[in-house]
XYZ file of C-alpha atoms in Angstrom:
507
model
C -30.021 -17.889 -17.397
C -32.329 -17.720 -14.589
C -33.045 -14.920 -11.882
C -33.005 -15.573 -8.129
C -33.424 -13.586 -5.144
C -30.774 -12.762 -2.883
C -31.485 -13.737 0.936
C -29.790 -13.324 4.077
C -26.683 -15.061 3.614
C -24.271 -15.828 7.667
C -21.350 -18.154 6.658
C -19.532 -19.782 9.687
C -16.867 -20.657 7.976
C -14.605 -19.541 4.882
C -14.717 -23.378 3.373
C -18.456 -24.376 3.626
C -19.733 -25.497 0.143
C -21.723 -23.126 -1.512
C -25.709 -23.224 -0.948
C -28.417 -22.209 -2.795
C -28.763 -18.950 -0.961
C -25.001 -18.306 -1.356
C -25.812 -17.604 -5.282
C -25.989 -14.095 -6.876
C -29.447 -12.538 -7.906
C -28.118 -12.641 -11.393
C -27.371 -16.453 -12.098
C -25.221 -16.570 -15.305
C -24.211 -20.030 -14.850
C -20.732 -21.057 -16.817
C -21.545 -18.277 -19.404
C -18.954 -15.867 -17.924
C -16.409 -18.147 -16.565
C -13.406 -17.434 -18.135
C -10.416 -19.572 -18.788
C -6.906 -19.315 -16.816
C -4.784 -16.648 -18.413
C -1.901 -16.577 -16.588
C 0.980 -14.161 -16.876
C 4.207 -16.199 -18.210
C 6.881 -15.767 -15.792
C 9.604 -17.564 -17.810
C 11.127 -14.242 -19.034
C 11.670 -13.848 -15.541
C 14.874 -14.351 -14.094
C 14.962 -14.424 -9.872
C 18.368 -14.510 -8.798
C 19.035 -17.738 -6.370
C 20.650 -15.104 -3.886
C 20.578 -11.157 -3.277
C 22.985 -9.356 -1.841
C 23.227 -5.623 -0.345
C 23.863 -2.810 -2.572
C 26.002 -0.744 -0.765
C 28.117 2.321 -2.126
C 27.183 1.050 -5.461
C 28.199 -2.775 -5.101
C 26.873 -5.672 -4.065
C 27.910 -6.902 -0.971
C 27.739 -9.879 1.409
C 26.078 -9.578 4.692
C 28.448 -9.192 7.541
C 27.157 -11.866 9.825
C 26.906 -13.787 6.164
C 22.882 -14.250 7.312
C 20.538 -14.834 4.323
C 16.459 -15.032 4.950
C 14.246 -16.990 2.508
C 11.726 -14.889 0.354
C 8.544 -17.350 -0.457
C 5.510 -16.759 -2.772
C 2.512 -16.608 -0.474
C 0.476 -17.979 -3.472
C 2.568 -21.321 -3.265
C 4.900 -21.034 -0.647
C 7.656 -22.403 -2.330
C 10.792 -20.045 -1.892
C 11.629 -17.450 -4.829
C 15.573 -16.679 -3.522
C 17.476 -15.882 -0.443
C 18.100 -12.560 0.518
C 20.892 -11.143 2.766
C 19.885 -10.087 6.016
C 22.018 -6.790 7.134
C 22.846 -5.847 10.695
C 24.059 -2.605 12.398
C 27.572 -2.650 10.737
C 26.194 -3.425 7.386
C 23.966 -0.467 8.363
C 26.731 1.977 9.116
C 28.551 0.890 6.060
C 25.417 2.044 4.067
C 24.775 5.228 5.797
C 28.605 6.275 6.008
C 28.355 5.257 1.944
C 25.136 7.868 1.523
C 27.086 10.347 3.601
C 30.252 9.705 1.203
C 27.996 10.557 -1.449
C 26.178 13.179 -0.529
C 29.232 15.590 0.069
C 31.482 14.323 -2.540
C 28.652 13.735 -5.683
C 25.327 14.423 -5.058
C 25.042 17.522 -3.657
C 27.507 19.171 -5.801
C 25.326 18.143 -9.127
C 23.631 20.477 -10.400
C 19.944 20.112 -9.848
C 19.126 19.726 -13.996
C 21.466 16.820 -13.796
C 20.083 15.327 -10.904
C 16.588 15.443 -12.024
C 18.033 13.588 -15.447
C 19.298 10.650 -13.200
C 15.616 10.314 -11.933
C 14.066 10.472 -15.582
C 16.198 7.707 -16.466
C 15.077 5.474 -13.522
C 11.727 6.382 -14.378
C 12.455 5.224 -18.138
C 13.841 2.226 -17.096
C 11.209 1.479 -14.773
C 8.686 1.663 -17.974
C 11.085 -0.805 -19.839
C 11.102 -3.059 -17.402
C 7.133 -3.363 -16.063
C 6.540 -6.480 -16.903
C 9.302 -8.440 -15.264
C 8.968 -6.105 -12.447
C 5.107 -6.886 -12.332
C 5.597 -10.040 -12.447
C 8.098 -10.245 -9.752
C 5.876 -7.830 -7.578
C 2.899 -10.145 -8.003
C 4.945 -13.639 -7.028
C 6.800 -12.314 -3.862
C 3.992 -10.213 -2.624
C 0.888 -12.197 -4.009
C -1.252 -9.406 -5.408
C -3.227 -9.959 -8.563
C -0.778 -9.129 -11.721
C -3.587 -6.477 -13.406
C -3.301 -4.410 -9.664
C 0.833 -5.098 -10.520
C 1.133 -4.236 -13.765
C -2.072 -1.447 -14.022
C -1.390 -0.236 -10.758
C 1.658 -0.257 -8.931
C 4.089 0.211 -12.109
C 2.918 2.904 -13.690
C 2.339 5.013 -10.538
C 5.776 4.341 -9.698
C 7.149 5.693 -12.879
C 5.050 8.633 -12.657
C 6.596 9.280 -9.362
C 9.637 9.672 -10.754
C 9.232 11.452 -13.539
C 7.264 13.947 -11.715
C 10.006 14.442 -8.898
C 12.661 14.482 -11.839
C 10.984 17.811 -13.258
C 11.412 19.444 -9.355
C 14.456 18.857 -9.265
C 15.503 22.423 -10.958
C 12.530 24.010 -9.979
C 12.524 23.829 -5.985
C 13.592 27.296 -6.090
C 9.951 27.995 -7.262
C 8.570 25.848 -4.790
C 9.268 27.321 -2.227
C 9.610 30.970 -3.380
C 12.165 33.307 -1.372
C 12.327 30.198 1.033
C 16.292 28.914 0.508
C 15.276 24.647 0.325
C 18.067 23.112 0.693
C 18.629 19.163 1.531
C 18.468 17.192 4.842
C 21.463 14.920 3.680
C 21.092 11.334 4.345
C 17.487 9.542 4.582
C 16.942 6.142 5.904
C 13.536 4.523 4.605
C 11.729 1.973 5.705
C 8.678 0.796 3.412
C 5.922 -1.755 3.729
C 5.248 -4.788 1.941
C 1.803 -3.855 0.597
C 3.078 -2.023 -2.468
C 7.130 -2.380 -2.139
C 8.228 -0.942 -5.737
C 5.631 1.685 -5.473
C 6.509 2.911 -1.877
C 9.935 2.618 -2.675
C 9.190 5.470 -5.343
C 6.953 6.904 -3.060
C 10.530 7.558 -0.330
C 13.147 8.084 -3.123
C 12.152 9.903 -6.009
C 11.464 13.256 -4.065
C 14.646 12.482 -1.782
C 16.935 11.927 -4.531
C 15.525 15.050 -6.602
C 16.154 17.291 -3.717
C 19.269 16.465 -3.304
C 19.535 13.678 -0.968
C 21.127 10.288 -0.839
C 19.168 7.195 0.751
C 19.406 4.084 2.974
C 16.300 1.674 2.072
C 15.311 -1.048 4.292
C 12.189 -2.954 2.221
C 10.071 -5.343 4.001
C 11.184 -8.792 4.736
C 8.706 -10.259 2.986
C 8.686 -8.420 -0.260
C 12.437 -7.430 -1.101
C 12.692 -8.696 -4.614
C 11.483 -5.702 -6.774
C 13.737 -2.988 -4.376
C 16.427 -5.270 -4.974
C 15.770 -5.186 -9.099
C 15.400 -1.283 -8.291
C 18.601 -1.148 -6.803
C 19.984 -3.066 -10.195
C 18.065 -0.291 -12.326
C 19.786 2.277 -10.589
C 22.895 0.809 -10.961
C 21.921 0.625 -14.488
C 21.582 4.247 -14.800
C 24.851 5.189 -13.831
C 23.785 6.531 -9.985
C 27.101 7.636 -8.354
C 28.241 4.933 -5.805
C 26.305 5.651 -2.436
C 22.939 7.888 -4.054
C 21.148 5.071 -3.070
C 22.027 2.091 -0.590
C 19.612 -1.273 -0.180
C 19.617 -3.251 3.006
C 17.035 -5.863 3.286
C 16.353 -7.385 6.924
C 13.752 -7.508 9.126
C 12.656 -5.175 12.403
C 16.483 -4.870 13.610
C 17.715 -4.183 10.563
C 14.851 -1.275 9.842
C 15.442 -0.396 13.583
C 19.608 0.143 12.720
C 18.710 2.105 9.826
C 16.286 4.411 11.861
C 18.521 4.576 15.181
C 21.963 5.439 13.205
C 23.058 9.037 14.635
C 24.401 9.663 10.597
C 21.028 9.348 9.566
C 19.399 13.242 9.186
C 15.364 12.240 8.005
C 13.525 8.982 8.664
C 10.325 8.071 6.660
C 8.503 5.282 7.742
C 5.208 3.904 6.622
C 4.214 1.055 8.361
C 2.204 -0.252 11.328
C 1.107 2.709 13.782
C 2.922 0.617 16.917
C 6.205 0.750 14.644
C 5.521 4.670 13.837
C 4.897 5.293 17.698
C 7.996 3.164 18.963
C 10.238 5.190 16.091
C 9.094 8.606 17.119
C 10.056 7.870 20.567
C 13.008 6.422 19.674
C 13.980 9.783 17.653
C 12.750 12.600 20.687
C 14.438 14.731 21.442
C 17.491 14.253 18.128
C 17.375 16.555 15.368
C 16.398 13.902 12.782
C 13.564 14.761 10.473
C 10.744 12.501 10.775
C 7.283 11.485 8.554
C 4.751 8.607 9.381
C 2.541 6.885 7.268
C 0.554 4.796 9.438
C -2.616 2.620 9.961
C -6.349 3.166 9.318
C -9.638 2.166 9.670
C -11.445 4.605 6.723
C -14.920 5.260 6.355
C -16.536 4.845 3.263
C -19.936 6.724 3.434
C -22.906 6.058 1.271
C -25.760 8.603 1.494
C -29.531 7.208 -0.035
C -29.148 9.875 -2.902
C -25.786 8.005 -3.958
C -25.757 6.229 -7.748
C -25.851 2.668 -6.155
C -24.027 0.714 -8.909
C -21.510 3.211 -8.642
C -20.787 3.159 -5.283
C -20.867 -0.767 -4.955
C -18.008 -0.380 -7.550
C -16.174 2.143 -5.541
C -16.889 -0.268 -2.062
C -15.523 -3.179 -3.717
C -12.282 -1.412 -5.147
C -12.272 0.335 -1.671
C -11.845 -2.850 0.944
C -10.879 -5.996 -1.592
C -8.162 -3.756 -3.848
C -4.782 -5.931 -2.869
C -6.470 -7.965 -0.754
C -7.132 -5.148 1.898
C -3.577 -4.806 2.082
C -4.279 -1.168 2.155
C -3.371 1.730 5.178
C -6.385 3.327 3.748
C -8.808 0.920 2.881
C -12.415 1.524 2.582
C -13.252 -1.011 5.583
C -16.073 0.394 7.541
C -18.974 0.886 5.375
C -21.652 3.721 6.567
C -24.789 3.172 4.572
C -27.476 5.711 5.058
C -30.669 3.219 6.925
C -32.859 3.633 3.978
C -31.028 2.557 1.089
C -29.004 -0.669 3.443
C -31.322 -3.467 2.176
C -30.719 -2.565 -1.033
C -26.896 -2.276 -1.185
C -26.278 -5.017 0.645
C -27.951 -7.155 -1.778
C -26.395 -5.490 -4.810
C -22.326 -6.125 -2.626
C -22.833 -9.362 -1.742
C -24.320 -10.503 -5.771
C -20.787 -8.345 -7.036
C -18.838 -9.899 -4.019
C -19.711 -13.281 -5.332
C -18.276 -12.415 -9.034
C -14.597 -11.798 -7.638
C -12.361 -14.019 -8.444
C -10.162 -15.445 -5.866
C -6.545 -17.305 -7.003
C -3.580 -17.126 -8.439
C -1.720 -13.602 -8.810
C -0.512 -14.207 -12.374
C -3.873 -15.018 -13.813
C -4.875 -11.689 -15.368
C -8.294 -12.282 -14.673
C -7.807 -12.842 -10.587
C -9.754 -10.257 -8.403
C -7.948 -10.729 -4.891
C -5.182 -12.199 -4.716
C -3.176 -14.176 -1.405
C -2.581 -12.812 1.649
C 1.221 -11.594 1.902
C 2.454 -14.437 4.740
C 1.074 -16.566 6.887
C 1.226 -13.668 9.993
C -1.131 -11.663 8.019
C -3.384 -14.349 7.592
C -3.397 -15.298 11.336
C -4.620 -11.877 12.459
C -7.411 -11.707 9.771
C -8.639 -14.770 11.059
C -8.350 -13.573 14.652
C -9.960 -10.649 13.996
C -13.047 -12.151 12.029
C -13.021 -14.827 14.943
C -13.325 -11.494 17.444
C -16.433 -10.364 14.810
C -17.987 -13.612 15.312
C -17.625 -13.585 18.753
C -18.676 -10.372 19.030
C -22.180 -10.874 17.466
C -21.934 -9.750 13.992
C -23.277 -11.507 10.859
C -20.862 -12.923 8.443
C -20.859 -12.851 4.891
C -17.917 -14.553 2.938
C -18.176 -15.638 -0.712
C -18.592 -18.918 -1.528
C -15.220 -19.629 -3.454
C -12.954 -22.552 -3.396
C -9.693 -21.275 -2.075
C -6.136 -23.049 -3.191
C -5.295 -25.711 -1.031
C -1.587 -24.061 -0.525
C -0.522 -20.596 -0.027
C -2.311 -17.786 2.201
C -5.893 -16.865 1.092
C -8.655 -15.213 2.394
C -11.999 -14.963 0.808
C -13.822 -11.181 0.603
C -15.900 -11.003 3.452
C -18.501 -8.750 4.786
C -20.065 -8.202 8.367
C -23.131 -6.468 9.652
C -25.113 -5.557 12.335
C -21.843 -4.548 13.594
C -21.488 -1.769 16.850
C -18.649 0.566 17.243
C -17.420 -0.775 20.063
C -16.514 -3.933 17.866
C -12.814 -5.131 17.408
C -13.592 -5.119 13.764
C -14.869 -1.834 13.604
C -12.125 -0.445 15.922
C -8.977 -2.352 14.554
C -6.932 -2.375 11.719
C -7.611 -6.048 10.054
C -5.733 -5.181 6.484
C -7.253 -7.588 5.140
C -10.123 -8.509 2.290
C -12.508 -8.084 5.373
C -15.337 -4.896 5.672
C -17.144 -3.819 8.725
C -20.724 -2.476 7.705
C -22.878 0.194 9.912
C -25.893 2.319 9.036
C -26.211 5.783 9.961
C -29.571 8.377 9.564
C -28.494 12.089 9.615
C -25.054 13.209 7.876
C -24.273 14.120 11.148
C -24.621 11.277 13.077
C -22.672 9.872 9.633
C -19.588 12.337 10.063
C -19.702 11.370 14.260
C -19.359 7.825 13.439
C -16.385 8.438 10.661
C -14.338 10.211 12.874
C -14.992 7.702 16.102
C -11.555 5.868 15.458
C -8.134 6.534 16.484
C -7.030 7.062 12.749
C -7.608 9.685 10.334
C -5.449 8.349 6.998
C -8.553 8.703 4.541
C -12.168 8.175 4.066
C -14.857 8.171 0.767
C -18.132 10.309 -0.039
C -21.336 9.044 -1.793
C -23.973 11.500 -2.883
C -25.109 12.789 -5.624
C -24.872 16.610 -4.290
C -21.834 18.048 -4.873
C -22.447 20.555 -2.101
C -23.209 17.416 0.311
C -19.835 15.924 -0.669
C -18.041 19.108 -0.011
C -20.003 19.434 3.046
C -19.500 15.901 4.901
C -15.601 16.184 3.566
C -14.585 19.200 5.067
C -15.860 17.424 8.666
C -14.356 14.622 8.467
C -10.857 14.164 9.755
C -8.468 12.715 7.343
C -5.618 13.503 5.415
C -7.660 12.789 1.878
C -11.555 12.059 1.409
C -12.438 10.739 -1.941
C -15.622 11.970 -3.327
C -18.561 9.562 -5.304
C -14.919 7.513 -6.098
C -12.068 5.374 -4.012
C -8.592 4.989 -3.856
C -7.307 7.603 -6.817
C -4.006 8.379 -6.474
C -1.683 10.500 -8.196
C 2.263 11.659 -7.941
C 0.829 15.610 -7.783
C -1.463 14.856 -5.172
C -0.112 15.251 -1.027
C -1.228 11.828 0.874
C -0.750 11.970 4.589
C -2.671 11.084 7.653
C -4.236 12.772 11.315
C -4.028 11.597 14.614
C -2.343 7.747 14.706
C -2.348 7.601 11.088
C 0.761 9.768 11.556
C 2.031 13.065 10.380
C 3.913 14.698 7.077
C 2.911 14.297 3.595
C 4.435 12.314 0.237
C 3.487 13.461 -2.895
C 2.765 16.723 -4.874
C 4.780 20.213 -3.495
C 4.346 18.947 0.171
C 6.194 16.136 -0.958
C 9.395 17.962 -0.975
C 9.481 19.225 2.100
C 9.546 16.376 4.044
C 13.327 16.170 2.098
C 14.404 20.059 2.740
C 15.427 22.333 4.802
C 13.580 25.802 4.262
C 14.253 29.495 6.122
């Protein structure tokens, strides 16, 4: 083992052979290279071709349109997946409406909320298929699939399940009663776990569903749809159409649809909310960001690296509230940078299934495109870029984690959603001149706290304007716990209490 210095590192380009300088401070050589250990799909089985599940069967497409779904880690294609149109649409939402005033909302709540502990159950029973599955049609490393994504999708079930009786004491003296039918639309950065995220407090209030997943990552909404089928759902609870923009746009322009939830892109979330002015549908965004992740000089360094790493490379980036601008208090920069960029250059970069794979691919080839426009623009711009020196795949979508400093706010990579593995670094001197630059941006989804004084962390967080602020940790979520943006990271909450009432009606 030897010991090296780190130096100033620029790389030009993502595929330039490692140097001497591109080597970590700590120099282990091959001792901690670990073998492949990939994650056997062969007890998968991906259906050659998905239908829609509508009113509880499966159902050709109208127009008899099917899209190909492709792994971005190989791009060879998984299945085909029916693409629905406005009158598979209506057939879905006249289905939910069916089912809300002939089943759903006639239950009982106690037996509602035991439909949505058994697709929580199920959901456990099946993890590792639907891990798997999550990992090869989305391309995010299978320990973020399986560790992740699963679990806090069956916790969101099981936690709505137990509200399902109890809304009463929710909302005390308050009447909470349901919308009727909600169309969803979810993202493809975490499509099981947003699915959970839209139907396990809609169906435990008392509402049936339309679900539009993303076109690039239907598979594991599809096996959802199969698991509620499984557990016995009246026809029509839940509906599944997979498409792309039009078919998300039918589902959110349908005059039989009474709540939309969206998370997506904030130009999606602005062209829906004009699109629903002045109707009476219920509406909650969950838009972009651009979070700040501040680290004051009195911060435990190791620590926070940790927490900047899981902030900004966690799912390749692919995250609405990603730690991607880095504040660093002046006196402590030298000194962090050189302890990111030595644990930037022990990620490992490759192949979803392999358990011991960092960051995964990018989720299609669009993705990837703006990424590289957008670290073009840093370039361009006059920053200094840091990317680790990894040999990426020679097929698929990848990305290697990158860093930039001496970067201004008026940069297009300080300003701009990149979701991507791709962080924007700034230094800062007072808190307040800290909490000014945090809240320069157009978003306000999240942002992260480094000190090691409490009443500095409660003192920065409570000026800083976004929906959560994560304190000496980063991205910690939990099914009791509201998440929910400001400004053009949108409006309305999902999870915990607040959770509900994006699904109710309440005097």
């Amino acid at each position: 083992m030897t010991v090296k210095e780190s130096t100033a590192l620029t790389v030009q380009s993502d595929k330039l052979a490692p140097k001497a300088a591109d080597r970590a401070a700590l120099d282990f050589g091959q001792a901690w290279a670990y073998a492949p250990a990939p994650e056997s799909p062969d007890h998968v089985r991906i259906a050659p071709r998905y239908e829609l599940f509508i009113g509880g069967k499966w159902a050709p497409p109208q127009s008899g349109t099917y899209f190909d779904t492709i792994s971005p880690s190989t791009e060879q294609k998984l299945s085909e997946v029916a693409e629905a149109d406005e009158r598979d649409v209506a057939l879905a939402v006249e289905s939910a409406r069916h089912a809300y005033e002939k089943y759903w909302s006639k239950l009982r709540p106690i037996e509602r909320g035991k439909y949505v502990y058994r697709i929580a159950r199920v959901i456990q029973e099946k993890s590792r298929e639907l891990a798997i599955v999550e990992s090869m049609d989305g391309g995010k490393p299978i320990k973020e699939s399986r560790d992740v994504d699963l679990p806090l999708a069956a916790a969101h079930f099981f936690y709505y399940a137990g509200w399902a009786d109890k809304l009463a004491y929710a909302f005390p003296g308050r009447n909470p009663r349901p919308l009727g039918v909600a169309g969803q639309v979810i993202p493809w950065n975490f499509p099981l776990l947003m699915a959970a995220w839209k139907l396990a407090p809609a169906l435990a209030t008392g509402n049936t569903c339309v679900l539009k997943p993303a076109e690039t990552t239907p598979l594991t909404a599809l096996l959802l749809a199969k698991i509620i089928e499984e557990c016995d759902l009246p026809p029509g609870v839940v509906n599944v159409v997979t498409g792309a923009g039009k078919t998300g746009a039918a589902v959110v322009a349908h005059p039989g649809v009474d709540k939309v939830a969206f998370t997506g892109s904030t130009d999606v979330g602005k062209r829906i909310q004009k699109a629903l002015a002045g109707t009476n549908k219920k509406l909650t965004l969950e838009l972009g960001g651009k979070a700040a992740n501040i680290v004051f000089a009195d911060a435990p360094l190791d620590q926070a690296v940790e927490g900047i790493i899981g902030g900004i490379f966690f799912n390749q980036g692919h995250v609405c509230c990603a730690g991607s601008r880095l504040l660093v208090e002046e006196g402590i920069f030298d000194v962090l940078m050189r302890k990111l960029r030595d644990r930037m250059q022990t990620l490992r970069v490759g192949d979803p299934l392999d358990k011991n794979t960092d960051v995964g691919a990018i989720n299609s080839k669009m993705q990837l495109d703006k990424i590289r426009e957008l670290v073009l623009a840093g370039e361009q711009e006059g920053a200094t870029r840091f990317s680790t020196p990894c040999k990426l795949p020679d097929r698929g979508y990848w990305f290697a984690p990158t860093l930039f400093t001496g970067v201004s706010q008026s940069h297009r990579i300080a300003r701009e959603e990149i979701f991507g593995p791709v962080l924007s670094v700034m230094t800062f001197r007072t808190p307040d001149e800290a909490i000014e630059k945090a809240n320069n941006t157009m978003y306000g989804l999240s942002a992260g706290v480094w000190t090691d004084k409490g009443a500095k962390s409660f003192w920065v967080s409570q000026r800083l304007r976004a929906g959560v602020v994560w304190a000496n940790t980063y991205n910690k979520f939990d099914p009791s716990s509201p998440f929910g943006g400001y400004k053009e990271s949108g409006f309305g909450r999902e999870g915990g209490r607040q959770g509900l009432l994006a699904y109710l009606e309440v005097d």
